[in-house]
CSV table of C-alpha atoms in Angstrom, one decimal:
chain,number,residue,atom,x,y,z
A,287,UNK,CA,-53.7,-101.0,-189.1
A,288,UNK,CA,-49.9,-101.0,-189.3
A,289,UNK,CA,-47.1,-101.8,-187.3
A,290,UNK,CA,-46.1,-99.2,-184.6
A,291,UNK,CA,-42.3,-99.1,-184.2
A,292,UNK,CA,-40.7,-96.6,-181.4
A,293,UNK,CA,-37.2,-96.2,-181.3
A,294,UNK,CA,-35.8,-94.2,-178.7
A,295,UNK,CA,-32.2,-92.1,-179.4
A,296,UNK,CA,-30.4,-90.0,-176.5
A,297,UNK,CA,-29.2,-87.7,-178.7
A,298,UNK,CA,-30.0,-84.2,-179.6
A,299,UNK,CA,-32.9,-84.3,-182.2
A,300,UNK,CA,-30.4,-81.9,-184.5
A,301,UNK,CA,-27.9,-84.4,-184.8
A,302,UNK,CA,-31.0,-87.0,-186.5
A,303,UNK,CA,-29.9,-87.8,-189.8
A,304,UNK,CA,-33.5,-87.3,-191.9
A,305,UNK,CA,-31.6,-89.9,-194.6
A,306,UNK,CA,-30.5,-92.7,-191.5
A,307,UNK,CA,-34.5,-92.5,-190.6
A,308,UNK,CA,-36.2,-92.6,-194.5
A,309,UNK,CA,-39.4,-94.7,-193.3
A,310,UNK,CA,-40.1,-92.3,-190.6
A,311,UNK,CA,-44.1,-91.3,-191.2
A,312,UNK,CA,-44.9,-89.0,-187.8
A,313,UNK,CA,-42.4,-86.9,-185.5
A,314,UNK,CA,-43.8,-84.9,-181.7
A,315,UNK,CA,-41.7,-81.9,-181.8
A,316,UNK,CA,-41.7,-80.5,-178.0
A,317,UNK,CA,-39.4,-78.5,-178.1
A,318,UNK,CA,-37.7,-76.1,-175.4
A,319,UNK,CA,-39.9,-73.2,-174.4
A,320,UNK,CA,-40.0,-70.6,-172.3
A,321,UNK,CA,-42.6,-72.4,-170.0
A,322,UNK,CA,-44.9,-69.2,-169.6
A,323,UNK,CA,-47.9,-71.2,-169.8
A,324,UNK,CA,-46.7,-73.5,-166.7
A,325,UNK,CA,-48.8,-73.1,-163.9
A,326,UNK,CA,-47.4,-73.5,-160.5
A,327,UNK,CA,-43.9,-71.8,-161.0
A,328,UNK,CA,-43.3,-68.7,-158.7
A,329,UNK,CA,-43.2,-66.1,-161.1
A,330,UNK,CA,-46.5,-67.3,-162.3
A,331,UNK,CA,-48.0,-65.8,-159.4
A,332,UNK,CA,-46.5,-62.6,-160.3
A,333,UNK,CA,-47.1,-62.8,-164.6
A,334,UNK,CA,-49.7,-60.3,-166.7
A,335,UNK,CA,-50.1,-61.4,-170.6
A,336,UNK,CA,-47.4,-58.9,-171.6
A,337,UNK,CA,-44.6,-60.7,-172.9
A,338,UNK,CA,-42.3,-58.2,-171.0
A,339,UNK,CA,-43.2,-59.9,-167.8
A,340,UNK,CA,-44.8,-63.1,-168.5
A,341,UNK,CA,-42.5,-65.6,-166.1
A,342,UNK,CA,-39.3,-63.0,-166.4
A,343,UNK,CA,-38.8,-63.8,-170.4
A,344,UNK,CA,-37.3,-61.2,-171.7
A,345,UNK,CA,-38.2,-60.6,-175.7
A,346,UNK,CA,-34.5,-61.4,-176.5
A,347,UNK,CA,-34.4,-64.8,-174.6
A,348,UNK,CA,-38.1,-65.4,-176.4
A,349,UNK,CA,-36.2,-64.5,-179.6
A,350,UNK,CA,-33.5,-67.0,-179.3
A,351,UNK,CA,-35.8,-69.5,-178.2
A,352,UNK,CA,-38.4,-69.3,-180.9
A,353,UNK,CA,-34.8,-69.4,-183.2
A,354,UNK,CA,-34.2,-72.9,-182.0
A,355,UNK,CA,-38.0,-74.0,-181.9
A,356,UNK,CA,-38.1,-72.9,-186.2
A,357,UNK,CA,-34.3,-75.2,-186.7
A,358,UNK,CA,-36.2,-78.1,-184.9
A,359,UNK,CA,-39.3,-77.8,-186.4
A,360,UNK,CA,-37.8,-76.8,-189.7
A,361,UNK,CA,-35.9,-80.2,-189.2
A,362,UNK,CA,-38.3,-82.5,-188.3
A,363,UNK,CA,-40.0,-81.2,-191.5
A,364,UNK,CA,-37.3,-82.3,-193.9
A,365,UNK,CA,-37.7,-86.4,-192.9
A,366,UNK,CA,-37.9,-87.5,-196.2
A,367,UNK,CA,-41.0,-90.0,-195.7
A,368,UNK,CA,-43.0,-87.6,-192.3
A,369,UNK,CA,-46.6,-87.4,-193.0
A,370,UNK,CA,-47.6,-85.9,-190.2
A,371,UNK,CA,-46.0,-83.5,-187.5
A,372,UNK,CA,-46.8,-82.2,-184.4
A,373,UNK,CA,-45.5,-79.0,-182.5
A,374,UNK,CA,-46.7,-78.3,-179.4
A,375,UNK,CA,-45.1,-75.9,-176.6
A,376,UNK,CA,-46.4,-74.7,-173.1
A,377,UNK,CA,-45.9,-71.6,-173.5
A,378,UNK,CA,-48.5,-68.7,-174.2
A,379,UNK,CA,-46.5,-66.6,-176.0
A,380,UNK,CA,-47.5,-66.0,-180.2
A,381,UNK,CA,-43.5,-65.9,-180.9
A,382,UNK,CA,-42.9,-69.6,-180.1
A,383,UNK,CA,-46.2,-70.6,-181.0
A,384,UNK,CA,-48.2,-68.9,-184.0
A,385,UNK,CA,-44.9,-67.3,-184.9
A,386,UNK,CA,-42.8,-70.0,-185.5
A,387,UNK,CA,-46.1,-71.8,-187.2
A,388,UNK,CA,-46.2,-68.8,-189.7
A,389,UNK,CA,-42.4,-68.8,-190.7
A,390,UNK,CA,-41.8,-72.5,-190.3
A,391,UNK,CA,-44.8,-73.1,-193.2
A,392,UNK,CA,-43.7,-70.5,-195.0
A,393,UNK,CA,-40.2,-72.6,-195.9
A,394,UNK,CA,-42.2,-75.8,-196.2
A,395,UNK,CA,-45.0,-74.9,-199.1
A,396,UNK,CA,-45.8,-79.1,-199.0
A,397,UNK,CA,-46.8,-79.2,-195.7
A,398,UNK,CA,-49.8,-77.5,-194.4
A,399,UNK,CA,-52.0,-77.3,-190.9
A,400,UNK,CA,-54.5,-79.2,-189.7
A,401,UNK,CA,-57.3,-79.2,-187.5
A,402,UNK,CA,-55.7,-80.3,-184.3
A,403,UNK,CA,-58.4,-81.6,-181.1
A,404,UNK,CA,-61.3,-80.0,-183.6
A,405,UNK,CA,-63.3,-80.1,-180.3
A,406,UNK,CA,-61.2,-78.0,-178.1
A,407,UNK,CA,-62.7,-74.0,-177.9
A,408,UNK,CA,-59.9,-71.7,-178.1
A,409,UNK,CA,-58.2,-71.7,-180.9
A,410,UNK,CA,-54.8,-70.0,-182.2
A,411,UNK,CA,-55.1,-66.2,-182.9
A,412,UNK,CA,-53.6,-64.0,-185.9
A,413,UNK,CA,-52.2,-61.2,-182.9
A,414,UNK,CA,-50.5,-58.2,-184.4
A,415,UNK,CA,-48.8,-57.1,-187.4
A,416,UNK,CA,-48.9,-59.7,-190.7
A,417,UNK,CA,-46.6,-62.3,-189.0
A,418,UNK,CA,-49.6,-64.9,-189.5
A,419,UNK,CA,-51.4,-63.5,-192.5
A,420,UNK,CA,-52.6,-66.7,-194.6
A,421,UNK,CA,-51.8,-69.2,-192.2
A,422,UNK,CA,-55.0,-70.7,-190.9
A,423,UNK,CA,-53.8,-70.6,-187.2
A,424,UNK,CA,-57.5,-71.5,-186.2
A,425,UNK,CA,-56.5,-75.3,-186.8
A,426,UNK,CA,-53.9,-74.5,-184.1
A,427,UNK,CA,-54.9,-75.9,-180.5
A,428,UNK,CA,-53.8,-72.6,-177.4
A,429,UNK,CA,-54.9,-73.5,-173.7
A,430,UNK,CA,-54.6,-70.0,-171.7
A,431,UNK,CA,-53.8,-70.8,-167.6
A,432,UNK,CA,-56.3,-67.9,-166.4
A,433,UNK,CA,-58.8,-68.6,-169.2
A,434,UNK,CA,-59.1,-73.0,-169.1
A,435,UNK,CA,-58.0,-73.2,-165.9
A,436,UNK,CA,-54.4,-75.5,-166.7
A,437,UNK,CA,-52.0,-75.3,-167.8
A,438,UNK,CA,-51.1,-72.7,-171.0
A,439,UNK,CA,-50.3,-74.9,-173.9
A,440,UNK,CA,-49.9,-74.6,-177.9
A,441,UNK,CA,-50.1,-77.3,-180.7
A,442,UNK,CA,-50.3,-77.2,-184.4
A,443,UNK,CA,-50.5,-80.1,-186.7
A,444,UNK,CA,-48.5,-80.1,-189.9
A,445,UNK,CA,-49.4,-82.6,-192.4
A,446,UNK,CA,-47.4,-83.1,-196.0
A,447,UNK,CA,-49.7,-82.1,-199.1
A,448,UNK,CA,-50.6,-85.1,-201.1
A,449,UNK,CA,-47.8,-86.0,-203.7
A,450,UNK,CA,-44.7,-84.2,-202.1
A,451,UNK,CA,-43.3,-87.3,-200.1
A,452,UNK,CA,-41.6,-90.3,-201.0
A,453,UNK,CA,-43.9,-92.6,-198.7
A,454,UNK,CA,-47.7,-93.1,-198.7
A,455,UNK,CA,-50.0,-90.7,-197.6
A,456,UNK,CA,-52.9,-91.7,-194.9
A,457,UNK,CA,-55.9,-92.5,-196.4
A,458,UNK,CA,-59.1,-90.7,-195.3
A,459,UNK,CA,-60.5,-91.9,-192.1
A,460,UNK,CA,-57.1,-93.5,-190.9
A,461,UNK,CA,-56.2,-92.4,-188.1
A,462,UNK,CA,-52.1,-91.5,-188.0
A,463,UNK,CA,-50.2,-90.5,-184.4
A,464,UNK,CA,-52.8,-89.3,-181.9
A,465,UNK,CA,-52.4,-85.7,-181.2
């Protein structure tokens, strides 16, 4: 393979110029979550799998947060030259994970999902209403604290549709960031 070249910017992600990093080919978005899925905190002890009382998020603060989680995602997105991204939260709720997925590849018709840890069992889920209708959340990784026994976890794997970037594609069987 290639060169691997890490540069590391204290900065807020926002502030990343997609134009200042052109030959950037793969971005980790872990973004801020609401951190249901950590096992461990108090209010774990105390959480059921409604979203009302999963670790004392309330549906507005998991509103505003999934808001932020689409801007970063939706930024990392527009690098001009990213072949690959991947999202990933620890939480186990579908608005910051499938959710976000859903509306995030719904602006961003050249990227789409891929299988991420095609071993891994449980997969993302659909939930309710139409939020997630067409997506193929299924290629989305989910951990569940009660279910696998860690800690609750989320990652989806976006990967630019041949011919919509300005840099190279990966060639079959190369391998690009480990996920």
């Amino acid at each position: 393979g290639g060169r691997v070249r890490v540069q590391v910017h204290h900065r807020s992600f926002l502030e990343a110029s997609p134009e200042q990093f052109q030959e950037v080919k793969a971005i980790v978005v872990d973004p801020t979550c609401s951190g249901s899925g950590m096992i461990g905190r108090v209010d774990h002890l105390l959480r059921h799998h409604s979203i009302g009382n999963s670790c004392g998020a309330s549906r507005k603060r998991v509103a505003a947060i999934a808001s932020f989680q689409k801007r970063i995602l939706s930024h990392a997105l527009s690098f001009p030259s990213v072949e690959r991204v991947v999202y990933s939260t620890c939480s186990v709720h579908d608005e910051e994970n499938e959710h976000v997925v859903a509306d995030v590849l719904a602006s961003n018709p050249e990227f789409v999902l891929m299988k991420a840890l095609p071993e891994w069992q449980r997969r993302g889920r659909h939930g309710k209403g139409a939020k997630t209708k067409g997506i193929e959340v299924t290629n989305c990784v989910r951990a569940d604290p009660v279910k696998d026994l860690t800690t609750g976890f989320f990652v989806a794997v976006f990967e630019r549709r041949r011919g919509r970037n300005k840099g190279k594609r990966l060639r079959e069987g190369e391998h690009g960031p480990q996920t």
